Amino acid sequence: MKQKSMDQQDDVPLVFVHRPPSFHFPFKDRLSTHFNLLDPLDSPDSTHFVRRHANSIRVLLCVDPTPISSDLLDLLPNLQLIVGSSVGVDHLDLSDCRRRGIAITNSGVAFSEDVADLAVGLLIDVLRGISAAARFVRSGFWAKTGDYPLGFKLGGKRIGIVGLGNIGSQVAKRLEAFGCIISYNSRRKKPSVPFAYYANIYDLAVNSDVLMVCCALTEETHHIVNKEVMAALGKEGVIINVGRGALIDEKEMVRFLVRGEIGGVGLDVFENEPDVPKELFQLDNVVLSPHSAVATPECFDALEELIIFNLKAFFSHEPLRSLVELE
Amino acid sequence: MEKPVVVMTNPMSEYLEHELSTQFTLLKLWTHSSKPKFFKQNSNLIKAVVGDTNCGADAEMIESLPRLEIVASYSVGLDKIDLEKCREKGVRVTNTPDVLTDDVADLAIGLIMAVLRRVAASDGFVRSGKWKGGDFQLATKFSGKSVGIVGLGRIGSAIAKRAEAFRCPISYHSRSQKPHTDCKYYSNIIDLATNCQILVVACALTEETRHIVNRKVIDALGPNGILINIGRGAHIDEPELVSALLEGRLAGAGLDVYENEPEVPEQLLGLDNVVLLPHVGSDTEETSKAMADLVIRNLEAYFGNKPLLTPVL
């Protein structure tokens, strides 16, 4: 491992890399030209490796939402910053980090457009049956049996956005252009936003045709889309989830779908990825995506820029971007 | 007074059939094995034809119906109606503009997403159980990509409005420049194709626009380009499109229409960068009903001696 020193710094820019064992870390090479990367998984004895460098580590790069345990934080007493590579931070113990004085940055708005794009793409697909109609054509049914069944119009639909953060706002902006009516539920009402606010998700569901789930996963939002909310949304209701699988009571959702008590769903996330409830494979009013909302080269480029920016800023004692509020 | 005799060419809408039967004597062309025989037998009776995108009113049909007064199309496209013949014979023509604009524009964006973001292919990936074996390949971002629209009429403008919400710079090619838009105009479709990544065909099919997307245009669009067709199959030189896709000279295509529906080029069926839909542009419950209502109201107006709602001729 090269020892590389940067001009105008009095400390060596060591970055501890925390990643899942199998994950190909796409921008490792580029980061290595700026920083000294310490990756315990590159060493035959990772625990010994960590102990040897422990006191010099002030910043940790968390690749993928790989959980960080309290035990690991115990080993890094001088850790000041965790640089995340996802927008979600549900894999971190935020209160523990706050207690230890560790700041966290996430991917900020680097992904917002891509996730919003996919959310809209999933919605159009569910309402118009795009994936299902494409299967219909591929299996030769169009010539044999005639026209594909009718879908549903997007324009004029009442869209309820669950979580009007960066992603939710981008979803709203897009769906307005399709003639949809936007309302939302958030922890707090947003003062400068023209959309109708509902203080709880049940009321949002009662007054919506579609729920777009775009919020962070926390203790409060676990299974926020539950049986009551799905029933309130109604038999023709559609749910799109680009947040985290655990935002929806998945077992209940499957029951609703199998019994025809909900109109359709588009999902990029699941409670136990990559496992997907098999019942969903038989349904044409369901569109499934393998957690790929950020799987575009543009997302990775934006993330790489942001990570390099934040690491450089940290070592230069300059302000960081997309700091996560630790309440 | 006897109810006017109306012939419907295809089973386009059960709702429309039902409604027409209450006010008119409805004949169903598709139920007769010999069309020439049917026309001959009913030539003195038929006053109206209700056509669709598969069978409208061609010269032969119009000639064989001397009592024909009006053709009400269950479509906005007029390419299956011999307008010259109608004009010659004084036959009125109506179509269904505006009510289907949103649905077709929505589908265009849906197709872009299906191809560029691989929504359709990744759905298949998950359903086949392959996700357990590893991640799906990368897609391409949509927001901010340049979109070129062929035909900035009602549908083209609606597509532009939607794509703008995704920060896409929009350019277009039309017979003439449109004064009410900031979008960049190209008087030549090759220049449009050269300067955009996603090319959307949204114009009417006429003699001039037949095969408007040919080999040269496909080459100009290039190997990173995506072609979306929600117009008519005959807008694109289909064999050229097929070769370009098979040879990787185009990044992908999303098609809702084909030169010979319901036939779809077989070689495209296996490509996961191609999304093929069965002409569903305006096929929603809401819009189908709105289109049917417009056909009915036009016929009611005509036979009630009132002004037509959406006349073409």
mmCIF file with all atom_site columns, C-alpha atoms in Angstrom, chain A residues 112-113 116-117 119-120 159 161 163-183 193-195 212 214, chain B residues 143-144 160-168:
data_model
loop_
_atom_site.group_PDB
_atom_site.id
_atom_site.type_symbol
_atom_site.label_atom_id
_atom_site.label_alt_id
_atom_site.label_comp_id
_atom_site.label_asym_id
_atom_site.label_entity_id
_atom_site.label_seq_id
_atom_site.pdbx_PDB_ins_code
_atom_site.Cartn_x
_atom_site.Cartn_y
_atom_site.Cartn_z
_atom_site.occupancy
_atom_site.B_iso_or_equiv
_atom_site.pdbx_formal_charge
_atom_site.auth_seq_id
_atom_site.auth_comp_id
_atom_site.auth_asym_id
_atom_site.auth_atom_id
_atom_site.pdbx_PDB_model_num
ATOM 1  C CA . SER A 1 112 ? -32.826 11.823 -6.685  1.00 0.00 ? 112 SER A CA 1
ATOM 2  C CA . GLU A 1 113 ? -33.591 12.190 -10.365 1.00 0.00 ? 113 GLU A CA 1
ATOM 3  C CA . ALA A 1 116 ? -37.828 9.674  -9.308  1.00 0.00 ? 116 ALA A CA 1
ATOM 4  C CA . ASP A 1 117 ? -37.549 8.641  -12.954 1.00 0.00 ? 117 ASP A CA 1
ATOM 5  C CA . ALA A 1 119 ? -40.845 5.698  -9.729  1.00 0.00 ? 119 ALA A CA 1
ATOM 6  C CA . VAL A 1 120 ? -42.682 7.379  -12.606 1.00 0.00 ? 120 VAL A CA 1
ATOM 7  C CA . ILE A 1 159 ? -51.104 10.982 -6.358  1.00 0.00 ? 159 ILE A CA 1
ATOM 8  C CA . ILE A 1 161 ? -46.508 11.076 -2.077  1.00 0.00 ? 161 ILE A CA 1
ATOM 9  C CA . GLY A 1 163 ? -42.240 11.560 2.058   1.00 0.00 ? 163 GLY A CA 1
ATOM 10 C CA . LEU A 1 164 ? -41.714 14.815 0.203   1.00 0.00 ? 164 LEU A CA 1
ATOM 11 C CA . GLY A 1 165 ? -37.918 14.932 0.426   1.00 0.00 ? 165 GLY A CA 1
ATOM 12 C CA . ASN A 1 166 ? -35.569 15.293 -2.534  1.00 0.00 ? 166 ASN A CA 1
ATOM 13 C CA . ILE A 1 167 ? -36.872 12.195 -4.264  1.00 0.00 ? 167 ILE A CA 1
ATOM 14 C CA . GLY A 1 168 ? -40.541 12.870 -3.462  1.00 0.00 ? 168 GLY A CA 1
ATOM 15 C CA . SER A 1 169 ? -40.237 16.435 -4.791  1.00 0.00 ? 169 SER A CA 1
ATOM 16 C CA . GLN A 1 170 ? -38.746 15.234 -8.060  1.00 0.00 ? 170 GLN A CA 1
ATOM 17 C CA . VAL A 1 171 ? -41.580 12.693 -8.395  1.00 0.00 ? 171 VAL A CA 1
ATOM 18 C CA . ALA A 1 172 ? -44.132 15.456 -7.808  1.00 0.00 ? 172 ALA A CA 1
ATOM 19 C CA . LYS A 1 173 ? -42.537 17.727 -10.424 1.00 0.00 ? 173 LYS A CA 1
ATOM 20 C CA . ARG A 1 174 ? -42.677 14.965 -13.028 1.00 0.00 ? 174 ARG A CA 1
ATOM 21 C CA . LEU A 1 175 ? -46.206 13.769 -12.346 1.00 0.00 ? 175 LEU A CA 1
ATOM 22 C CA . GLU A 1 176 ? -47.612 17.294 -12.454 1.00 0.00 ? 176 GLU A CA 1
ATOM 23 C CA . ALA A 1 177 ? -46.623 17.401 -16.126 1.00 0.00 ? 177 ALA A CA 1
ATOM 24 C CA . PHE A 1 178 ? -48.847 14.346 -16.706 1.00 0.00 ? 178 PHE A CA 1
ATOM 25 C CA . GLY A 1 179 ? -51.870 16.169 -15.322 1.00 0.00 ? 179 GLY A CA 1
ATOM 26 C CA . CYS A 1 180 ? -51.854 14.419 -11.961 1.00 0.00 ? 180 CYS A CA 1
ATOM 27 C CA . ILE A 1 181 ? -53.068 15.996 -8.720  1.00 0.00 ? 181 ILE A CA 1
ATOM 28 C CA . ILE A 1 182 ? -50.388 15.876 -6.014  1.00 0.00 ? 182 ILE A CA 1
ATOM 29 C CA . SER A 1 183 ? -50.764 15.655 -2.246  1.00 0.00 ? 183 SER A CA 1
ATOM 30 C CA . VAL A 1 193 ? -45.076 23.705 -1.267  1.00 0.00 ? 193 VAL A CA 1
ATOM 31 C CA . PRO A 1 194 ? -48.369 24.108 -3.220  1.00 0.00 ? 194 PRO A CA 1
ATOM 32 C CA . PHE A 1 195 ? -49.604 20.545 -2.666  1.00 0.00 ? 195 PHE A CA 1
ATOM 33 C CA . MET A 1 212 ? -45.695 6.839  -4.183  1.00 0.00 ? 212 MET A CA 1
ATOM 34 C CA . CYS A 1 214 ? -40.377 7.772  -1.250  1.00 0.00 ? 214 CYS A CA 1
ATOM 35 C CA . SER B 2 143 ? -33.546 12.815 -16.928 1.00 0.00 ? 143 SER B CA 1
ATOM 36 C CA . GLY B 2 144 ? -31.622 15.397 -18.877 1.00 0.00 ? 144 GLY B CA 1
ATOM 37 C CA . ALA B 2 160 ? -42.561 17.591 -25.010 1.00 0.00 ? 160 ALA B CA 1
ATOM 38 C CA . LYS B 2 161 ? -44.374 18.921 -21.934 1.00 0.00 ? 161 LYS B CA 1
ATOM 39 C CA . ARG B 2 162 ? -43.792 15.668 -20.065 1.00 0.00 ? 162 ARG B CA 1
ATOM 40 C CA . ALA B 2 163 ? -40.172 15.263 -21.116 1.00 0.00 ? 163 ALA B CA 1
ATOM 41 C CA . GLU B 2 164 ? -39.452 18.835 -20.017 1.00 0.00 ? 164 GLU B CA 1
ATOM 42 C CA . ALA B 2 165 ? -40.401 17.866 -16.461 1.00 0.00 ? 165 ALA B CA 1
ATOM 43 C CA . PHE B 2 166 ? -37.482 15.421 -16.689 1.00 0.00 ? 166 PHE B CA 1
ATOM 44 C CA . ARG B 2 167 ? -35.157 18.304 -17.685 1.00 0.00 ? 167 ARG B CA 1
ATOM 45 C CA . CYS B 2 168 ? -34.845 16.892 -21.198 1.00 0.00 ? 168 CYS B CA 1
#
